[in-house]
């Protein structure tokens, strides 16, 4: 990066900061940062994947912002035959040179964790496409073991190259970018067979009768992967060109500011967009579920407030009625011991209680289905004995109350969806993980337990 201009590094700093901002917003909208909690229910595998990806963004952002500040601090210098160019690292002050190795180490560690993330997704999709009924467990598959070995290699060799070449800043920069770009472009090329075989895989799932919601999710992630592979090439190919030119004796491309800045900016856009798509794939939001949850919380808050207001209103009405009755009518009572019993009362005039007089700002549990209640006529109607027996024998009227959806019919729809999901779990020719697919790190096994490994988790 010593050949890059301050403007190109500023673009990297802005893009990486935007990705970090979107990361915070997306995780808050996803589950209010619950996915970041270190709990046993999440499982070791999901924690490793979550934190390895989330550490990549701040590490690369630190690298970009740090070198942007250094570049603007050092400025430009005039060289014969070269003109005005960014000041080479050999001419930096000792203070700014001391930040070169820590920032390069941040880049190498972040890049290695990013390769861990993409290697896991590569192995996961290969397992998903090639898995059958005989191989139902991801944690016992060859793809999972390949991911473990590849992740260990990536985490070790990237920082190791930076450390071993730190004595020569230009050499360290060239070999670090060469190692990272070779590893990333290899993973990107390995994604190509998945993109070509995935349409036939989806057609096979449709023919097997897999649930439509599962097909929709897999189709969505297949499209996102196709877009992300394109931007992955935009990220890796420019850095591969710059790094190969950097290890050669004559730097034809790195000495040209136009091509150097152009390739660096293209790589910045490719890295930021592909990282954003990875975030969306790993933590897919359900807009329908978020709206339903928000409405449920709002309805519960309003009903609690409305119930309190209704209790105050009803108690006040009962007090007023009691006082009105005590001052208006003379009741006949029968006294037995210390208790009094109401025997009769004279006919009362029509009493009308209008509940609409109070505020309807919040619906109460008693008024969610009925907004007004009116009683007209005599409250002490004299019923014949035959009519009283008839009324007593009738069953009470029960309203058609909502149950989880818009009506009782919604419960029937939910039961039908649950039945379809249960039917999918018994499809013999489809892997259980395919039917329960949500994201590459959210692996759900219905009724299965991973034995022989501790890298398991249950859905949180």
Tab-separated table of C-alpha atoms in Angstrom:
chain	number	residue	atom	x	y	z
A	1	UNK	CA	0.000	0.000	0.000
A	2	UNK	CA	3.000	2.302	0.064
A	3	UNK	CA	2.405	3.086	-3.644
A	4	UNK	CA	-1.240	3.983	-3.132
A	5	UNK	CA	-2.405	7.568	-2.964
A	6	UNK	CA	-4.179	8.924	0.125
A	7	UNK	CA	-7.429	9.222	-1.860
A	8	UNK	CA	-7.578	5.495	-2.686
A	9	UNK	CA	-7.000	4.572	0.944
A	10	UNK	CA	-9.661	7.082	1.957
A	11	UNK	CA	-12.115	5.188	-0.272
A	12	UNK	CA	-11.169	1.990	1.561
A	13	UNK	CA	-11.707	3.687	4.926
A	14	UNK	CA	-15.138	5.025	3.925
A	15	UNK	CA	-16.318	1.709	2.478
A	16	UNK	CA	-15.142	-0.342	5.445
A	17	UNK	CA	-16.787	2.111	7.840
A	18	UNK	CA	-20.054	1.821	5.930
A	19	UNK	CA	-19.861	-1.965	6.139
A	20	UNK	CA	-19.301	-1.712	9.893
A	21	UNK	CA	-22.285	0.614	10.253
A	22	UNK	CA	-24.498	-1.729	8.257
A	23	UNK	CA	-23.221	-4.625	10.369
A	24	UNK	CA	-24.424	-2.951	13.567
A	25	UNK	CA	-27.774	-1.981	12.051
A	26	UNK	CA	-28.399	-5.423	10.560
A	27	UNK	CA	-27.580	-7.332	13.743
A	28	UNK	CA	-29.799	-4.994	15.768
A	29	UNK	CA	-32.672	-5.530	13.355
A	30	UNK	CA	-31.948	-9.256	13.204
A	31	UNK	CA	-32.384	-10.117	16.892
A	32	UNK	CA	-31.276	-7.105	18.969
A	33	UNK	CA	-27.671	-8.474	19.200
A	34	UNK	CA	-28.834	-11.730	20.789
A	35	UNK	CA	-26.703	-13.648	18.280
A	36	UNK	CA	-23.580	-12.095	19.861
A	37	UNK	CA	-24.250	-13.491	23.316
A	38	UNK	CA	-21.754	-16.078	24.526
A	39	UNK	CA	-24.084	-18.802	25.745
A	40	UNK	CA	-24.027	-22.569	25.660
A	41	UNK	CA	-27.239	-22.847	23.671
A	42	UNK	CA	-25.583	-21.317	20.593
A	43	UNK	CA	-22.926	-24.043	20.351
A	44	UNK	CA	-19.216	-23.858	19.629
A	45	UNK	CA	-19.518	-24.035	15.852
A	46	UNK	CA	-21.924	-21.125	15.544
A	47	UNK	CA	-19.913	-19.024	17.998
A	48	UNK	CA	-16.706	-19.611	16.034
A	49	UNK	CA	-18.338	-18.658	12.743
A	50	UNK	CA	-20.089	-15.625	14.193
A	51	UNK	CA	-17.085	-14.115	15.935
A	52	UNK	CA	-14.605	-14.965	13.171
A	53	UNK	CA	-16.698	-13.045	10.665
A	54	UNK	CA	-17.497	-10.155	12.995
A	55	UNK	CA	-13.799	-9.670	13.802
A	56	UNK	CA	-12.926	-9.389	10.115
A	57	UNK	CA	-14.758	-6.098	9.578
A	58	UNK	CA	-13.170	-4.066	12.445
A	59	UNK	CA	-9.681	-5.415	11.658
A	60	UNK	CA	-9.847	-4.363	8.004
A	61	UNK	CA	-11.444	-1.059	9.009
A	62	UNK	CA	-8.571	-0.402	11.435
A	63	UNK	CA	-6.051	-1.132	8.687
A	64	UNK	CA	-7.758	1.194	6.184
A	65	UNK	CA	-8.269	4.096	8.591
A	66	UNK	CA	-4.757	3.770	10.010
A	67	UNK	CA	-3.012	3.867	6.641
A	68	UNK	CA	-5.285	6.685	5.462
A	69	UNK	CA	-4.184	8.817	8.398
A	70	UNK	CA	-0.521	7.991	7.763
A	71	UNK	CA	-0.772	8.754	4.045
A	72	UNK	CA	-2.331	12.157	4.621
A	73	UNK	CA	0.168	12.871	7.386
A	74	UNK	CA	3.190	12.043	5.216
A	75	UNK	CA	1.805	13.583	2.026
A	76	UNK	CA	3.597	13.629	-1.315
A	77	UNK	CA	7.169	14.076	-2.469
A	78	UNK	CA	8.756	15.192	-5.770
A	79	UNK	CA	11.145	12.724	-7.432
A	80	UNK	CA	13.171	13.229	-10.620
A	81	UNK	CA	11.765	11.260	-13.579
A	82	UNK	CA	8.731	10.279	-11.444
A	83	UNK	CA	7.151	13.608	-10.654
A	84	UNK	CA	5.036	14.102	-7.537
A	85	UNK	CA	4.233	10.765	-5.946
A	86	UNK	CA	3.053	9.568	-2.493
A	87	UNK	CA	5.986	9.538	-0.120
A	88	UNK	CA	7.602	6.052	-0.102
A	89	UNK	CA	7.672	4.158	3.156
A	90	UNK	CA	11.473	4.482	3.356
A	91	UNK	CA	11.061	8.257	3.763
A	92	UNK	CA	8.410	8.074	6.469
A	93	UNK	CA	9.216	9.341	9.929
A	94	UNK	CA	10.167	6.721	12.539
A	95	UNK	CA	6.883	7.385	14.331
A	96	UNK	CA	4.724	6.499	11.329
A	97	UNK	CA	6.982	3.597	10.325
A	98	UNK	CA	6.320	2.019	13.724
A	99	UNK	CA	2.639	1.607	12.767
A	100	UNK	CA	3.354	-0.281	9.547
A	101	UNK	CA	3.806	-3.752	11.048
A	102	UNK	CA	0.814	-3.618	13.467
A	103	UNK	CA	-1.483	-2.429	10.699
A	104	UNK	CA	-0.227	-5.077	8.295
A	105	UNK	CA	-0.773	-7.680	11.002
A	106	UNK	CA	-4.358	-6.473	11.430
A	107	UNK	CA	-4.888	-6.923	7.696
A	108	UNK	CA	-3.387	-10.417	7.603
A	109	UNK	CA	-5.384	-11.647	10.618
A	110	UNK	CA	-8.616	-10.141	9.273
A	111	UNK	CA	-7.985	-11.625	5.836
A	112	UNK	CA	-7.299	-15.071	7.320
A	113	UNK	CA	-10.561	-14.965	9.309
A	114	UNK	CA	-12.376	-13.941	6.160
A	115	UNK	CA	-10.981	-17.010	4.391
A	116	UNK	CA	-12.201	-19.150	7.302
A	117	UNK	CA	-15.693	-17.784	6.748
A	118	UNK	CA	-15.698	-18.381	2.997
A	119	UNK	CA	-14.126	-21.812	3.331
A	120	UNK	CA	-16.887	-22.873	5.711
A	121	UNK	CA	-19.541	-21.661	3.308
A	122	UNK	CA	-17.842	-23.421	0.394
A	123	UNK	CA	-17.694	-26.714	2.296
A	124	UNK	CA	-21.248	-26.260	3.523
A	125	UNK	CA	-22.702	-25.750	0.043
A	126	UNK	CA	-20.686	-28.687	-1.319
A	127	UNK	CA	-22.077	-30.833	1.481
A	128	UNK	CA	-25.588	-29.562	0.839
A	129	UNK	CA	-25.493	-30.296	-2.903
A	130	UNK	CA	-23.772	-33.688	-2.648
A	131	UNK	CA	-25.317	-34.985	0.569
A	132	UNK	CA	-27.724	-37.905	0.519
A	133	UNK	CA	-29.711	-39.935	2.972
A	134	UNK	CA	-26.667	-41.990	3.946
A	135	UNK	CA	-24.788	-38.909	5.167
A	136	UNK	CA	-27.088	-36.851	7.323
A	137	UNK	CA	-24.663	-35.152	9.702
A	138	UNK	CA	-22.516	-32.177	8.727
A	139	UNK	CA	-20.220	-32.569	11.717
A	140	UNK	CA	-19.233	-36.106	10.678
A	141	UNK	CA	-18.721	-35.313	7.000
A	142	UNK	CA	-15.478	-34.975	5.074
A	143	UNK	CA	-16.411	-31.387	4.223
A	144	UNK	CA	-16.489	-30.409	7.877
A	145	UNK	CA	-13.046	-31.939	8.466
A	146	UNK	CA	-11.753	-30.137	5.389
A	147	UNK	CA	-13.017	-26.871	6.803
A	148	UNK	CA	-11.228	-27.487	10.119
A	149	UNK	CA	-7.881	-28.238	8.433
A	150	UNK	CA	-8.214	-25.352	5.968
A	151	UNK	CA	-9.170	-22.900	8.707
A	152	UNK	CA	-6.129	-23.827	10.794
A	153	UNK	CA	-3.864	-23.369	7.766
A	154	UNK	CA	-5.402	-19.996	6.889
A	155	UNK	CA	-5.172	-18.634	10.439
A	156	UNK	CA	-1.509	-19.677	10.684
A	157	UNK	CA	0.034	-18.961	7.284
A	158	UNK	CA	-1.305	-15.442	6.709
A	159	UNK	CA	0.029	-13.828	9.914
A	160	UNK	CA	3.163	-15.970	9.688
A	161	UNK	CA	4.094	-14.509	6.289
A	162	UNK	CA	3.634	-10.977	7.629
A	163	UNK	CA	5.775	-11.713	10.671
A	164	UNK	CA	8.594	-13.416	8.737
A	165	UNK	CA	8.887	-10.589	6.193
A	166	UNK	CA	8.469	-7.650	8.571
A	167	UNK	CA	12.125	-6.585	8.203
A	168	UNK	CA	11.427	-5.361	4.651
A	169	UNK	CA	8.148	-3.352	4.602
A	170	UNK	CA	7.763	-3.472	0.815
A	171	UNK	CA	8.444	-7.202	0.679
A	172	UNK	CA	6.113	-7.836	3.617
A	173	UNK	CA	3.336	-5.897	1.917
A	174	UNK	CA	3.772	-7.659	-1.431
A	175	UNK	CA	3.884	-11.204	-0.011
A	176	UNK	CA	0.999	-10.586	2.390
A	177	UNK	CA	-1.256	-9.451	-0.437
A	178	UNK	CA	-0.020	-12.275	-2.662
A	179	UNK	CA	-0.828	-14.923	-0.040
A	180	UNK	CA	-4.231	-13.451	0.720
A	181	UNK	CA	-5.271	-12.961	-2.895
A	182	UNK	CA	-4.172	-16.492	-3.880
A	183	UNK	CA	-6.126	-18.035	-1.022
A	184	UNK	CA	-9.257	-15.970	-1.687
A	185	UNK	CA	-9.248	-16.462	-5.449
A	186	UNK	CA	-8.843	-20.215	-4.971
A	187	UNK	CA	-11.949	-20.317	-2.775
A	188	UNK	CA	-13.842	-18.161	-5.259
A	189	UNK	CA	-12.957	-20.466	-8.145
A	190	UNK	CA	-14.138	-23.462	-6.124
A	191	UNK	CA	-17.552	-21.813	-5.861
A	192	UNK	CA	-18.043	-21.982	-9.628
A	193	UNK	CA	-19.113	-25.676	-9.769
A	194	UNK	CA	-21.711	-24.988	-7.063
A	195	UNK	CA	-23.244	-22.170	-9.086
A	196	UNK	CA	-23.613	-24.448	-12.135
A	197	UNK	CA	-25.021	-27.469	-10.257
A	198	UNK	CA	-27.387	-25.606	-7.933
A	199	UNK	CA	-30.273	-25.178	-10.439
A	200	UNK	CA	-30.456	-28.953	-11.000
A	201	UNK	CA	-30.266	-29.425	-7.226
A	202	UNK	CA	-33.304	-27.172	-6.765
A	203	UNK	CA	-35.217	-29.018	-9.489
A	204	UNK	CA	-34.510	-32.290	-7.725
A	205	UNK	CA	-35.853	-30.869	-4.446
A	206	UNK	CA	-39.047	-29.770	-6.183
A	207	UNK	CA	-39.530	-33.221	-7.655
A	208	UNK	CA	-39.085	-34.751	-4.195
A	209	UNK	CA	-41.870	-32.556	-2.814
A	210	UNK	CA	-39.829	-30.347	-0.477
A	211	UNK	CA	-41.711	-27.472	1.151
A	212	UNK	CA	-42.041	-24.354	-0.996
A	213	UNK	CA	-40.626	-22.118	1.768
A	214	UNK	CA	-37.420	-24.162	1.779
A	215	UNK	CA	-37.146	-23.887	-2.006
A	216	UNK	CA	-37.627	-20.121	-1.793
A	217	UNK	CA	-34.898	-19.752	0.841
A	218	UNK	CA	-32.416	-21.862	-1.121
A	219	UNK	CA	-33.182	-19.967	-4.336
A	220	UNK	CA	-32.637	-16.642	-2.584
A	221	UNK	CA	-29.266	-17.699	-1.175
A	222	UNK	CA	-28.202	-19.138	-4.528
A	223	UNK	CA	-28.820	-15.755	-6.175
A	224	UNK	CA	-26.936	-13.934	-3.418
A	225	UNK	CA	-24.013	-16.334	-3.827
A	226	UNK	CA	-23.901	-15.688	-7.562
A	227	UNK	CA	-23.728	-11.937	-7.004
A	228	UNK	CA	-21.156	-12.311	-4.261
A	229	UNK	CA	-18.862	-14.517	-6.384
A	230	UNK	CA	-18.752	-11.744	-8.982
A	231	UNK	CA	-17.698	-9.167	-6.390
A	232	UNK	CA	-15.232	-11.629	-4.900
A	233	UNK	CA	-13.427	-11.657	-8.226
A	234	UNK	CA	-13.440	-7.844	-8.189
A	235	UNK	CA	-11.754	-8.031	-4.780
A	236	UNK	CA	-9.127	-10.708	-5.411
A	237	UNK	CA	-8.022	-10.169	-9.029
A	238	UNK	CA	-6.818	-6.541	-8.612
A	239	UNK	CA	-4.806	-7.418	-5.507
A	240	UNK	CA	-3.355	-10.449	-7.242
A	241	UNK	CA	-2.164	-8.208	-10.098
A	242	UNK	CA	-0.644	-5.651	-7.712
A	243	UNK	CA	1.045	-8.282	-5.535
A	244	UNK	CA	2.547	-10.206	-8.447
A	245	UNK	CA	3.920	-6.950	-9.828
A	246	UNK	CA	5.216	-6.074	-6.356
A	247	UNK	CA	7.409	-9.174	-5.989
A	248	UNK	CA	8.997	-8.646	-9.414
A	249	UNK	CA	12.243	-6.638	-9.771
A	250	UNK	CA	10.559	-3.951	-11.880
A	251	UNK	CA	7.203	-2.603	-10.659
A	252	UNK	CA	5.564	-1.523	-13.895
A	253	UNK	CA	2.017	-1.339	-12.481
A	254	UNK	CA	2.760	-0.184	-8.935
A	255	UNK	CA	4.780	2.753	-10.237
A	256	UNK	CA	1.775	3.993	-12.231
A	257	UNK	CA	-0.517	5.927	-9.906
A	258	UNK	CA	-3.535	5.641	-12.221
A	259	UNK	CA	-3.550	1.848	-12.425
A	260	UNK	CA	-2.564	1.424	-8.790
A	261	UNK	CA	-5.406	3.570	-7.469
A	262	UNK	CA	-7.900	2.172	-9.972
A	263	UNK	CA	-7.194	-1.455	-9.021
A	264	UNK	CA	-7.169	-0.635	-5.303
A	265	UNK	CA	-10.536	1.137	-5.483
A	266	UNK	CA	-12.100	-1.681	-7.498
A	267	UNK	CA	-10.838	-4.143	-4.878
A	268	UNK	CA	-12.305	-1.980	-2.117
A	269	UNK	CA	-15.762	-2.025	-3.675
A	270	UNK	CA	-15.559	-5.769	-4.257
A	271	UNK	CA	-14.478	-6.467	-0.685
A	272	UNK	CA	-17.142	-4.267	0.923
A	273	UNK	CA	-20.056	-5.523	-1.186
A	274	UNK	CA	-19.094	-9.201	-0.829
A	275	UNK	CA	-18.719	-8.784	2.940
A	276	UNK	CA	-22.165	-7.178	3.126
A	277	UNK	CA	-23.701	-10.070	1.175
A	278	UNK	CA	-21.978	-12.534	3.509
A	279	UNK	CA	-23.596	-10.777	6.462
A	280	UNK	CA	-27.038	-11.016	4.830
A	281	UNK	CA	-26.512	-14.724	4.060
A	282	UNK	CA	-25.260	-15.636	7.537
A	283	UNK	CA	-27.920	-13.634	9.384
A	284	UNK	CA	-31.018	-13.593	7.157
A	285	UNK	CA	-33.752	-11.283	8.375
A	286	UNK	CA	-37.433	-12.222	8.275
A	287	UNK	CA	-39.378	-9.027	7.623
A	288	UNK	CA	-42.696	-10.825	8.105
A	289	UNK	CA	-41.593	-12.137	11.495
A	290	UNK	CA	-40.238	-8.753	12.574
A	291	UNK	CA	-43.496	-6.987	11.717
A	292	UNK	CA	-45.557	-9.640	13.515
A	293	UNK	CA	-43.342	-9.427	16.596
A	294	UNK	CA	-43.498	-5.627	16.611
A	295	UNK	CA	-47.289	-5.639	16.309
A	296	UNK	CA	-47.566	-8.206	19.080
A	297	UNK	CA	-45.464	-6.111	21.454
A	298	UNK	CA	-47.423	-2.965	20.602
A	299	UNK	CA	-50.776	-4.729	21.040
A	300	UNK	CA	-49.701	-6.158	24.391
A	301	UNK	CA	-48.609	-2.726	25.641
A	302	UNK	CA	-51.873	-1.127	24.558
A	303	UNK	CA	-53.986	-3.870	26.102
A	304	UNK	CA	-52.169	-3.555	29.437
A	305	UNK	CA	-52.746	0.215	29.468
A	306	UNK	CA	-56.333	-0.239	28.357
A	307	UNK	CA	-57.018	-2.829	31.053
A	308	UNK	CA	-55.807	-0.410	33.719
A	309	UNK	CA	-58.008	2.396	32.366
A	310	UNK	CA	-60.977	0.040	32.075
A	311	UNK	CA	-60.593	-1.095	35.695
A	312	UNK	CA	-60.586	2.521	36.881
A	313	UNK	CA	-63.601	3.370	34.742
A	314	UNK	CA	-65.591	0.288	35.764
A	315	UNK	CA	-64.881	0.790	39.463
A	316	UNK	CA	-65.992	4.419	39.191
A	317	UNK	CA	-69.184	3.443	37.412
A	318	UNK	CA	-70.025	0.829	40.020
A	319	UNK	CA	-69.486	3.377	42.805
A	320	UNK	CA	-71.720	5.935	41.095
A	321	UNK	CA	-74.426	3.350	40.495
A	322	UNK	CA	-74.339	2.229	44.125
A	323	UNK	CA	-74.593	5.782	45.361
A	324	UNK	CA	-77.389	6.556	42.925
A	325	UNK	CA	-79.304	3.441	43.959
A	326	UNK	CA	-78.887	4.146	47.665
A	327	UNK	CA	-80.332	7.662	47.378
A	328	UNK	CA	-83.096	6.940	44.872
A	329	UNK	CA	-84.685	3.600	45.719
A	330	UNK	CA	-85.845	1.972	48.950
A	331	UNK	CA	-84.942	-1.655	48.994
A	332	UNK	CA	-86.644	-4.330	51.004
A	333	UNK	CA	-84.169	-6.578	52.839
A	334	UNK	CA	-84.348	-9.757	54.835
A	335	UNK	CA	-82.072	-9.797	57.873
A	336	UNK	CA	-80.716	-13.171	59.020
A	337	UNK	CA	-78.197	-12.926	61.795
A	338	UNK	CA	-75.556	-10.460	60.641
A	339	UNK	CA	-76.227	-10.684	56.905
A	340	UNK	CA	-78.725	-8.862	54.740
A	341	UNK	CA	-80.288	-10.197	51.522
A	342	UNK	CA	-82.010	-8.189	48.817
A	343	UNK	CA	-85.558	-9.458	48.257
A	344	UNK	CA	-87.017	-7.109	45.686
A	345	UNK	CA	-86.854	-3.637	44.331
A	346	UNK	CA	-89.331	-1.375	42.595
A	347	UNK	CA	-89.134	-1.069	38.818
A	348	UNK	CA	-86.250	1.143	37.814
A	349	UNK	CA	-86.188	3.594	34.987
A	350	UNK	CA	-84.178	2.837	31.891
A	351	UNK	CA	-80.438	3.023	32.568
A	352	UNK	CA	-78.050	3.443	29.681
A	353	UNK	CA	-74.293	3.073	30.156
A	354	UNK	CA	-72.273	4.387	27.261
A	355	UNK	CA	-68.702	3.171	27.363
A	356	UNK	CA	-67.836	5.363	24.432
A	357	UNK	CA	-67.656	8.327	26.812
A	358	UNK	CA	-64.226	7.299	27.969
A	359	UNK	CA	-61.133	7.535	25.815
A	360	UNK	CA	-60.596	4.722	23.308
A	361	UNK	CA	-56.932	5.488	22.837
A	362	UNK	CA	-55.909	2.038	24.047
A	363	UNK	CA	-58.059	-1.050	23.517
A	364	UNK	CA	-58.693	-3.061	26.663
A	365	UNK	CA	-59.144	-6.830	26.819
A	366	UNK	CA	-62.882	-6.346	27.474
A	367	UNK	CA	-63.337	-3.952	24.561
A	368	UNK	CA	-61.076	-5.451	21.905
A	369	UNK	CA	-64.033	-7.301	20.371
A	370	UNK	CA	-66.898	-5.041	21.616
A	371	UNK	CA	-66.484	-1.239	21.610
A	372	UNK	CA	-69.688	-0.349	23.416
A	373	UNK	CA	-72.014	-2.033	25.865
A	374	UNK	CA	-75.545	-0.844	26.477
A	375	UNK	CA	-78.222	-1.997	28.898
A	376	UNK	CA	-81.760	-0.746	28.327
A	377	UNK	CA	-85.017	-1.570	30.032
A	378	UNK	CA	-85.605	-2.715	33.544
A	379	UNK	CA	-82.670	-4.318	35.298
A	380	UNK	CA	-84.947	-6.426	37.481
A	381	UNK	CA	-87.138	-7.928	34.808
A	382	UNK	CA	-89.683	-10.431	36.058
A	383	UNK	CA	-89.054	-13.628	34.083
A	384	UNK	CA	-91.694	-16.388	34.049
A	385	UNK	CA	-90.569	-19.693	35.529
A	386	UNK	CA	-90.783	-21.456	32.168
A	387	UNK	CA	-88.591	-18.851	30.456
A	388	UNK	CA	-86.052	-18.969	33.282
A	389	UNK	CA	-85.706	-22.741	32.889
A	390	UNK	CA	-85.288	-22.345	29.141
A	391	UNK	CA	-82.631	-19.664	29.473
A	392	UNK	CA	-80.741	-21.630	32.116
A	393	UNK	CA	-80.590	-24.695	29.887
A	394	UNK	CA	-78.983	-22.807	26.982
A	395	UNK	CA	-75.215	-22.983	26.567
A	396	UNK	CA	-73.354	-19.674	26.770
A	397	UNK	CA	-72.490	-17.911	23.535
A	398	UNK	CA	-68.765	-18.016	22.836
A	399	UNK	CA	-67.267	-15.372	20.524
A	400	UNK	CA	-65.097	-16.235	17.556
A	401	UNK	CA	-61.859	-15.093	19.180
A	402	UNK	CA	-58.537	-14.657	17.407
A	403	UNK	CA	-55.987	-17.357	17.999
A	404	UNK	CA	-52.528	-16.314	16.884
A	405	UNK	CA	-53.729	-14.957	13.539
A	406	UNK	CA	-56.666	-13.062	12.155
A	407	UNK	CA	-59.304	-15.638	13.133
A	408	UNK	CA	-59.844	-19.258	14.041
A	409	UNK	CA	-59.314	-19.994	10.383
A	410	UNK	CA	-55.699	-18.910	10.804
A	411	UNK	CA	-55.143	-21.676	13.335
A	412	UNK	CA	-56.280	-24.121	10.659
A	413	UNK	CA	-53.706	-22.673	8.262
A	414	UNK	CA	-50.994	-22.938	10.898
A	415	UNK	CA	-51.933	-26.552	11.545
A	416	UNK	CA	-51.741	-27.263	7.835
A	417	UNK	CA	-48.267	-25.622	7.617
A	418	UNK	CA	-47.103	-27.598	10.624
A	419	UNK	CA	-48.354	-30.746	8.943
A	420	UNK	CA	-46.419	-29.901	5.783
A	421	UNK	CA	-43.256	-29.288	7.807
A	422	UNK	CA	-43.710	-32.621	9.566
A	423	UNK	CA	-44.243	-34.294	6.207
A	424	UNK	CA	-40.997	-32.803	4.896
A	425	UNK	CA	-39.034	-34.336	7.752
A	426	UNK	CA	-39.966	-37.785	6.444
A	427	UNK	CA	-38.878	-37.317	2.817
A	428	UNK	CA	-36.453	-40.233	2.406
A	429	UNK	CA	-34.381	-38.938	-0.525
A	430	UNK	CA	-33.633	-35.468	0.869
A	431	UNK	CA	-31.096	-34.642	3.535
A	432	UNK	CA	-32.619	-33.462	6.805
A	433	UNK	CA	-30.385	-30.367	6.802
A	434	UNK	CA	-31.782	-29.286	3.444
A	435	UNK	CA	-35.328	-29.372	4.762
A	436	UNK	CA	-34.367	-27.360	7.871
A	437	UNK	CA	-32.068	-24.913	6.075
A	438	UNK	CA	-31.982	-21.335	7.370
A	439	UNK	CA	-28.359	-20.176	6.919
A	440	UNK	CA	-24.887	-21.735	6.513
A	441	UNK	CA	-24.085	-21.265	10.223
A	442	UNK	CA	-27.539	-21.989	11.636
A	443	UNK	CA	-27.567	-25.763	11.260
A	444	UNK	CA	-30.725	-27.416	12.570
A	445	UNK	CA	-31.123	-31.144	13.018
A	446	UNK	CA	-34.553	-32.384	13.981
A	447	UNK	CA	-34.082	-35.229	16.356
A	448	UNK	CA	-30.396	-35.625	15.570
A	449	UNK	CA	-27.415	-35.282	17.829
A	450	UNK	CA	-23.854	-34.923	16.713
A	451	UNK	CA	-21.704	-37.495	18.405
A	452	UNK	CA	-17.979	-37.639	18.569
A	453	UNK	CA	-17.430	-33.898	18.280
A	454	UNK	CA	-17.945	-30.919	20.528
A	455	UNK	CA	-18.600	-28.528	17.664
A	456	UNK	CA	-22.361	-28.849	17.931
A	457	UNK	CA	-25.142	-26.491	18.731
A	458	UNK	CA	-28.853	-26.346	19.078
A	459	UNK	CA	-30.917	-23.600	17.532
A	460	UNK	CA	-31.140	-20.592	19.817
